[in-house]
PDB file of C-alpha atoms in Angstrom:
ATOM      1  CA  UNK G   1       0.000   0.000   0.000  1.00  0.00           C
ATOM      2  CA  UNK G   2       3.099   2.401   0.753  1.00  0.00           C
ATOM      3  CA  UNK G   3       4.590   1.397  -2.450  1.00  0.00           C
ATOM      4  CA  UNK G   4       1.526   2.331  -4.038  1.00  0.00           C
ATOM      5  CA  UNK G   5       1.030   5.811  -2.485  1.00  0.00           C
ATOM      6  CA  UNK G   6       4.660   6.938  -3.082  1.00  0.00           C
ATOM      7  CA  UNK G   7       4.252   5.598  -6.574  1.00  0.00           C
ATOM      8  CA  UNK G   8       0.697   7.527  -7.383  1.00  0.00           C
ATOM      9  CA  UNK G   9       2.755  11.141  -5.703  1.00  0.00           C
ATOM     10  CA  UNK G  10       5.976  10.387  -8.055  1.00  0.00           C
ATOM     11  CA  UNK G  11       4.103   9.936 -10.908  1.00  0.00           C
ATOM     12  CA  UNK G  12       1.354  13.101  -9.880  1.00  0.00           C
ATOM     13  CA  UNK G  13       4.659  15.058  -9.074  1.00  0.00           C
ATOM     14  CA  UNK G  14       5.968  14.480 -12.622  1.00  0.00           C
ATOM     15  CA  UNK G  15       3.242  15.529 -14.456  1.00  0.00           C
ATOM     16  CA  UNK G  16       2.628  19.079 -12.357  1.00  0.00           C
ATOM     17  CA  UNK G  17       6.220  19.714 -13.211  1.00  0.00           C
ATOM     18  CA  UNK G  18       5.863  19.308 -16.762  1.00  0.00           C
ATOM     19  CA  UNK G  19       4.070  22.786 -16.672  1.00  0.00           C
ATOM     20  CA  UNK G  20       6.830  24.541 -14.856  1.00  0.00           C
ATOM     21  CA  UNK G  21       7.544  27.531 -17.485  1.00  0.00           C
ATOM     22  CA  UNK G  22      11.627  28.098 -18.639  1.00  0.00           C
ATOM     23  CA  UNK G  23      13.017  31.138 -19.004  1.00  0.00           C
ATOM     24  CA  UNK G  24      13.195  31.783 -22.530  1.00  0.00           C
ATOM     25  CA  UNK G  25       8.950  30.941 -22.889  1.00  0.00           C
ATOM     26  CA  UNK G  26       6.984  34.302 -23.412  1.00  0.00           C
ATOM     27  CA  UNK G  27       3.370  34.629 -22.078  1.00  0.00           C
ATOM     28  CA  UNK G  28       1.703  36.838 -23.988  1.00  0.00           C
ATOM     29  CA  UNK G  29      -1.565  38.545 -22.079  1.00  0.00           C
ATOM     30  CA  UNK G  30      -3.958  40.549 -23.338  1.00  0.00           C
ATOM     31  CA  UNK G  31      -2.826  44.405 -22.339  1.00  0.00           C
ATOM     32  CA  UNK G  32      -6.003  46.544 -22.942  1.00  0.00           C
ATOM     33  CA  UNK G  33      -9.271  47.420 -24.300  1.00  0.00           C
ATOM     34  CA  UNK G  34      -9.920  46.710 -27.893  1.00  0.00           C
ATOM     35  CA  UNK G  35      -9.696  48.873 -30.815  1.00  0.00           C
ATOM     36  CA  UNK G  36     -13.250  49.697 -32.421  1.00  0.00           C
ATOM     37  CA  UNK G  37     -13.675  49.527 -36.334  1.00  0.00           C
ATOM     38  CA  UNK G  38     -16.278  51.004 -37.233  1.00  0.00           C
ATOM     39  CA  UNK G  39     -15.784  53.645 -40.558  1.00  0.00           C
ATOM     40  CA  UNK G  40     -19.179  55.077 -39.019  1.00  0.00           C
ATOM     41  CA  UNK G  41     -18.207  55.747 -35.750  1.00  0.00           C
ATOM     42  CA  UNK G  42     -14.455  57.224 -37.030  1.00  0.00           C
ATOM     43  CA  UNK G  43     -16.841  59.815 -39.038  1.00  0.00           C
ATOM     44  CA  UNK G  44     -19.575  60.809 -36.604  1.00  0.00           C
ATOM     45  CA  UNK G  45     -17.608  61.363 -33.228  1.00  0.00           C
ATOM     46  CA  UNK G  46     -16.115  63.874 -31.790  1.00  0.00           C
ATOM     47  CA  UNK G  47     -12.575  64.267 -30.777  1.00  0.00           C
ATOM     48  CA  UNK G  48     -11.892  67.460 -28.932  1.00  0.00           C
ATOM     49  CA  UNK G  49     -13.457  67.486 -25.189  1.00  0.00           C
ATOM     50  CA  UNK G  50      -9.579  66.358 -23.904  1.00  0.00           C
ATOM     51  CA  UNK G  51      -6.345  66.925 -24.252  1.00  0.00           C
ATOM     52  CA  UNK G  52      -3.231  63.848 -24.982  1.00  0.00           C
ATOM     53  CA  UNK G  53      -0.617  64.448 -22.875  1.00  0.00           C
ATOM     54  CA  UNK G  54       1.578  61.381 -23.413  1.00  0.00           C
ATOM     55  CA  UNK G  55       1.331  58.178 -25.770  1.00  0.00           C
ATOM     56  CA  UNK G  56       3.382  55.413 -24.941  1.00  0.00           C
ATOM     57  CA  UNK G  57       3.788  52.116 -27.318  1.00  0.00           C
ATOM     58  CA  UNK G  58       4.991  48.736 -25.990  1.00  0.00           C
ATOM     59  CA  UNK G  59       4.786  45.815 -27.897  1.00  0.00           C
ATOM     60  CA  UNK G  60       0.809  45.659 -28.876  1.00  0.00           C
ATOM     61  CA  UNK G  61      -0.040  48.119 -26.078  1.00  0.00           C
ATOM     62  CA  UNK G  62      -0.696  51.560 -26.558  1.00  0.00           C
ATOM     63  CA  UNK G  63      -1.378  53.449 -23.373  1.00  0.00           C
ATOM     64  CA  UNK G  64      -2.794  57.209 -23.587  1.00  0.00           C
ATOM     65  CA  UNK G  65      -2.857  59.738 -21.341  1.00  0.00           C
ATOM     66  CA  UNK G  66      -5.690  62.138 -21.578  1.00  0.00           C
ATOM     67  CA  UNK G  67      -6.930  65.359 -19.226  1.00  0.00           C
ATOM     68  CA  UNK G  68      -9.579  66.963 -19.288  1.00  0.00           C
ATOM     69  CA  UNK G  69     -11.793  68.455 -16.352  1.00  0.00           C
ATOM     70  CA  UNK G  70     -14.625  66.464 -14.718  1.00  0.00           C
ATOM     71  CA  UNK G  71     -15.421  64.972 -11.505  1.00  0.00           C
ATOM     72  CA  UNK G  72     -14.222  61.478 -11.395  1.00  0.00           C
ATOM     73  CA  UNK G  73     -12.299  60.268 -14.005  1.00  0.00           C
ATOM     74  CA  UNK G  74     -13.135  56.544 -12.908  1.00  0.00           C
ATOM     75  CA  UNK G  75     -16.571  57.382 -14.759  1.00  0.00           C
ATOM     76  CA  UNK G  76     -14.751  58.228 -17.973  1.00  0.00           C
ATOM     77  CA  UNK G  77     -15.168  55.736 -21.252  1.00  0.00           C
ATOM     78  CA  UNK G  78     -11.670  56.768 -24.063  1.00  0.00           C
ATOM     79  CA  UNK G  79     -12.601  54.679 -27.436  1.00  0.00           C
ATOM     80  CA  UNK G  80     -10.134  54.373 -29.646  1.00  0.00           C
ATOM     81  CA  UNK G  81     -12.024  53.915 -33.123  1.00  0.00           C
ATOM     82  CA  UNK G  82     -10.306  52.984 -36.510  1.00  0.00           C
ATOM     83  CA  UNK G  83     -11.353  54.396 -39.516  1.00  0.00           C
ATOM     84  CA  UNK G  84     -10.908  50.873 -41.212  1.00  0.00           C
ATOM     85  CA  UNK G  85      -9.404  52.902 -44.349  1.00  0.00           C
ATOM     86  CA  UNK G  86      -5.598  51.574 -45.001  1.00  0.00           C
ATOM     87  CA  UNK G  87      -3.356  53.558 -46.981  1.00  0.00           C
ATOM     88  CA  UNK G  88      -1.172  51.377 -49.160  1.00  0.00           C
ATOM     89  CA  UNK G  89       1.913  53.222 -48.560  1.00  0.00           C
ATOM     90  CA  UNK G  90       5.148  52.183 -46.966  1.00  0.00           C
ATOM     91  CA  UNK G  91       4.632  51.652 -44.021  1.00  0.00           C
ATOM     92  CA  UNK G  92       0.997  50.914 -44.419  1.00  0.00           C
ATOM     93  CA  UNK G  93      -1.239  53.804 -42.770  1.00  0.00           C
ATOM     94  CA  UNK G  94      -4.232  53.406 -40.171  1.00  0.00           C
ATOM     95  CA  UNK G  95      -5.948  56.462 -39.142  1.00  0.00           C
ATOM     96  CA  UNK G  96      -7.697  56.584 -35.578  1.00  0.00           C
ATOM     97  CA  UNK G  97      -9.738  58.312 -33.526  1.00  0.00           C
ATOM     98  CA  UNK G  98      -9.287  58.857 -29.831  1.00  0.00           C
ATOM     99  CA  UNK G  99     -13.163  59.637 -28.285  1.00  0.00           C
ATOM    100  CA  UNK G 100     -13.692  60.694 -24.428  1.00  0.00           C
ATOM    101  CA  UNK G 101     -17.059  60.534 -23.192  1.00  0.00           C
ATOM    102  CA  UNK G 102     -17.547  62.253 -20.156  1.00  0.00           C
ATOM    103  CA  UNK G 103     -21.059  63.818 -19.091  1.00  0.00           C
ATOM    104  CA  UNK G 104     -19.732  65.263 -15.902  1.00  0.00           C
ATOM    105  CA  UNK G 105     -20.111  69.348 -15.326  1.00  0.00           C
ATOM    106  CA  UNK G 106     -17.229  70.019 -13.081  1.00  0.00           C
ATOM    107  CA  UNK G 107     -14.445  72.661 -13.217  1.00  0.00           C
ATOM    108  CA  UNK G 108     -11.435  70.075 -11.777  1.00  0.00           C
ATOM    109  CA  UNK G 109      -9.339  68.917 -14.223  1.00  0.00           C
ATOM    110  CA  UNK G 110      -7.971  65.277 -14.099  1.00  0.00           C
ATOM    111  CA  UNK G 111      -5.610  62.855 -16.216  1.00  0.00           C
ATOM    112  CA  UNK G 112      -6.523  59.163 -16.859  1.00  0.00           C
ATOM    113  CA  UNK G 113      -4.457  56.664 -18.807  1.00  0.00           C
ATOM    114  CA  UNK G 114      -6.062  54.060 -20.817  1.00  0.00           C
ATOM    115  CA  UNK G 115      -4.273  51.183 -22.521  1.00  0.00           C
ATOM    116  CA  UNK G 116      -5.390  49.616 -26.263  1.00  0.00           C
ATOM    117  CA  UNK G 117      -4.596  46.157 -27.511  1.00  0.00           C
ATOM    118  CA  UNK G 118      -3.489  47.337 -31.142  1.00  0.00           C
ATOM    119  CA  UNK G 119      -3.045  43.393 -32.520  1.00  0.00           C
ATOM    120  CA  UNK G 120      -6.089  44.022 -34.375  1.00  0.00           C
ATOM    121  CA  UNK G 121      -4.651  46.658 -36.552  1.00  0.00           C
ATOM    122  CA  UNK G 122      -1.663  44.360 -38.150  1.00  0.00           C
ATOM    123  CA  UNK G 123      -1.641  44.519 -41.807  1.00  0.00           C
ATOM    124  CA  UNK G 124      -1.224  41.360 -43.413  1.00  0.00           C
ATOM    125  CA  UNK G 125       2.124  41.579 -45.469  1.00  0.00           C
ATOM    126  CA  UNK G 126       4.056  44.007 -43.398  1.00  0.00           C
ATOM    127  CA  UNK G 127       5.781  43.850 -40.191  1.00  0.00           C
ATOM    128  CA  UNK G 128       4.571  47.835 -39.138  1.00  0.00           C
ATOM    129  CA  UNK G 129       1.850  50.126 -39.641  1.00  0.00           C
ATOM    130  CA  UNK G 130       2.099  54.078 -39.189  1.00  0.00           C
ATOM    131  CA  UNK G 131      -0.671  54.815 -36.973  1.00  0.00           C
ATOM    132  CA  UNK G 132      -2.480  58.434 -37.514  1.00  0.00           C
ATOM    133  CA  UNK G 133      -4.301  59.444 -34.556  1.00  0.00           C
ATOM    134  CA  UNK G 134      -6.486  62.904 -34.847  1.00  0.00           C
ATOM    135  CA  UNK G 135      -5.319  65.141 -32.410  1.00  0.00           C
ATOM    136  CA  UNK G 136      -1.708  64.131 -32.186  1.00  0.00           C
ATOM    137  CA  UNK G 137       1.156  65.869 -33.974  1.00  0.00           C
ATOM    138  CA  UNK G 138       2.857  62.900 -34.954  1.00  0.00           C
ATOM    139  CA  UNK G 139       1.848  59.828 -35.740  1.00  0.00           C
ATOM    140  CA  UNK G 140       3.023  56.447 -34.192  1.00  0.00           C
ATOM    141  CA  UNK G 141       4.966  53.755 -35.349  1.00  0.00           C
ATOM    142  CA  UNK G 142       3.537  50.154 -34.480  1.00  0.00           C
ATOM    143  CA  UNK G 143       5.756  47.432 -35.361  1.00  0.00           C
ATOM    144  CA  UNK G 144       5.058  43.828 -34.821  1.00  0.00           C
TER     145      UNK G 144
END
């Protein structure tokens, strides 16, 4: 019956450690909210209730940081909406939309960041796509 047990936690022991991760494996997680693509939405919203005041790009991850005054920012919804319109150009070109809603009537301003999983903007073919998001003065770079 000993014989038995030790054999049953040997072989239990084995197979848990099979799933042990190494050091060179990369776990990829999802980093943000998803990119709308909706041509209809890129046309019909407005995109000047806010100002950017940094954009930072890491890996598919694209993390703005917005102000604008209000009196909670946890209440705030930032959409980032494609225009689903590629320019066949080198790099390819996406152009984007950045939309705030925010139905609060208070004089305090505030920042938020939000972060945007950009993996469904890859264009087939290419290894990078030059995002152009209204507002900003430059555009963005997303290689993958």
């Amino acid at each position: 019956m000993k014989l038995r047990k030790i054999i049953m936690f040997s072989l239990v022991s084995m197979f848990l450690m099979s799933f042990q991760c190494h050091e060179d494996d990369v776990i990829l997680l999802p980093c943000g909210l998803e990119v709308v693509s909706d041509n209809e939405a890129y046309e019909t919203s407005e995109s000047d209730n806010y100002g950017v005041l940094n954009v930072d790009l890491s890996g598919d991850c694209l993390t703005v940081d917005v102000t604008t005054s209000g009196c909670d920012n946890n209440d705030w919804v930032l959409t980032l909406i494609d225009s689903e319109n590629i320019a066949e150009s080198m790099p390819s070109q996406r152009y984007l939309k950045l939309t705030l809603f925010n139905n609060q009537d208070c004089s305090v301003v505030l920042e938020k960041a939000e972060t945007f999983d950009l993996s469904l903007l890859k264009v087939e073919g290419t290894n990078e796509v030059l995002l152009n998001i209204e507002g900003l003065s430059e555009s963005v770079l997303y290689s993958y």
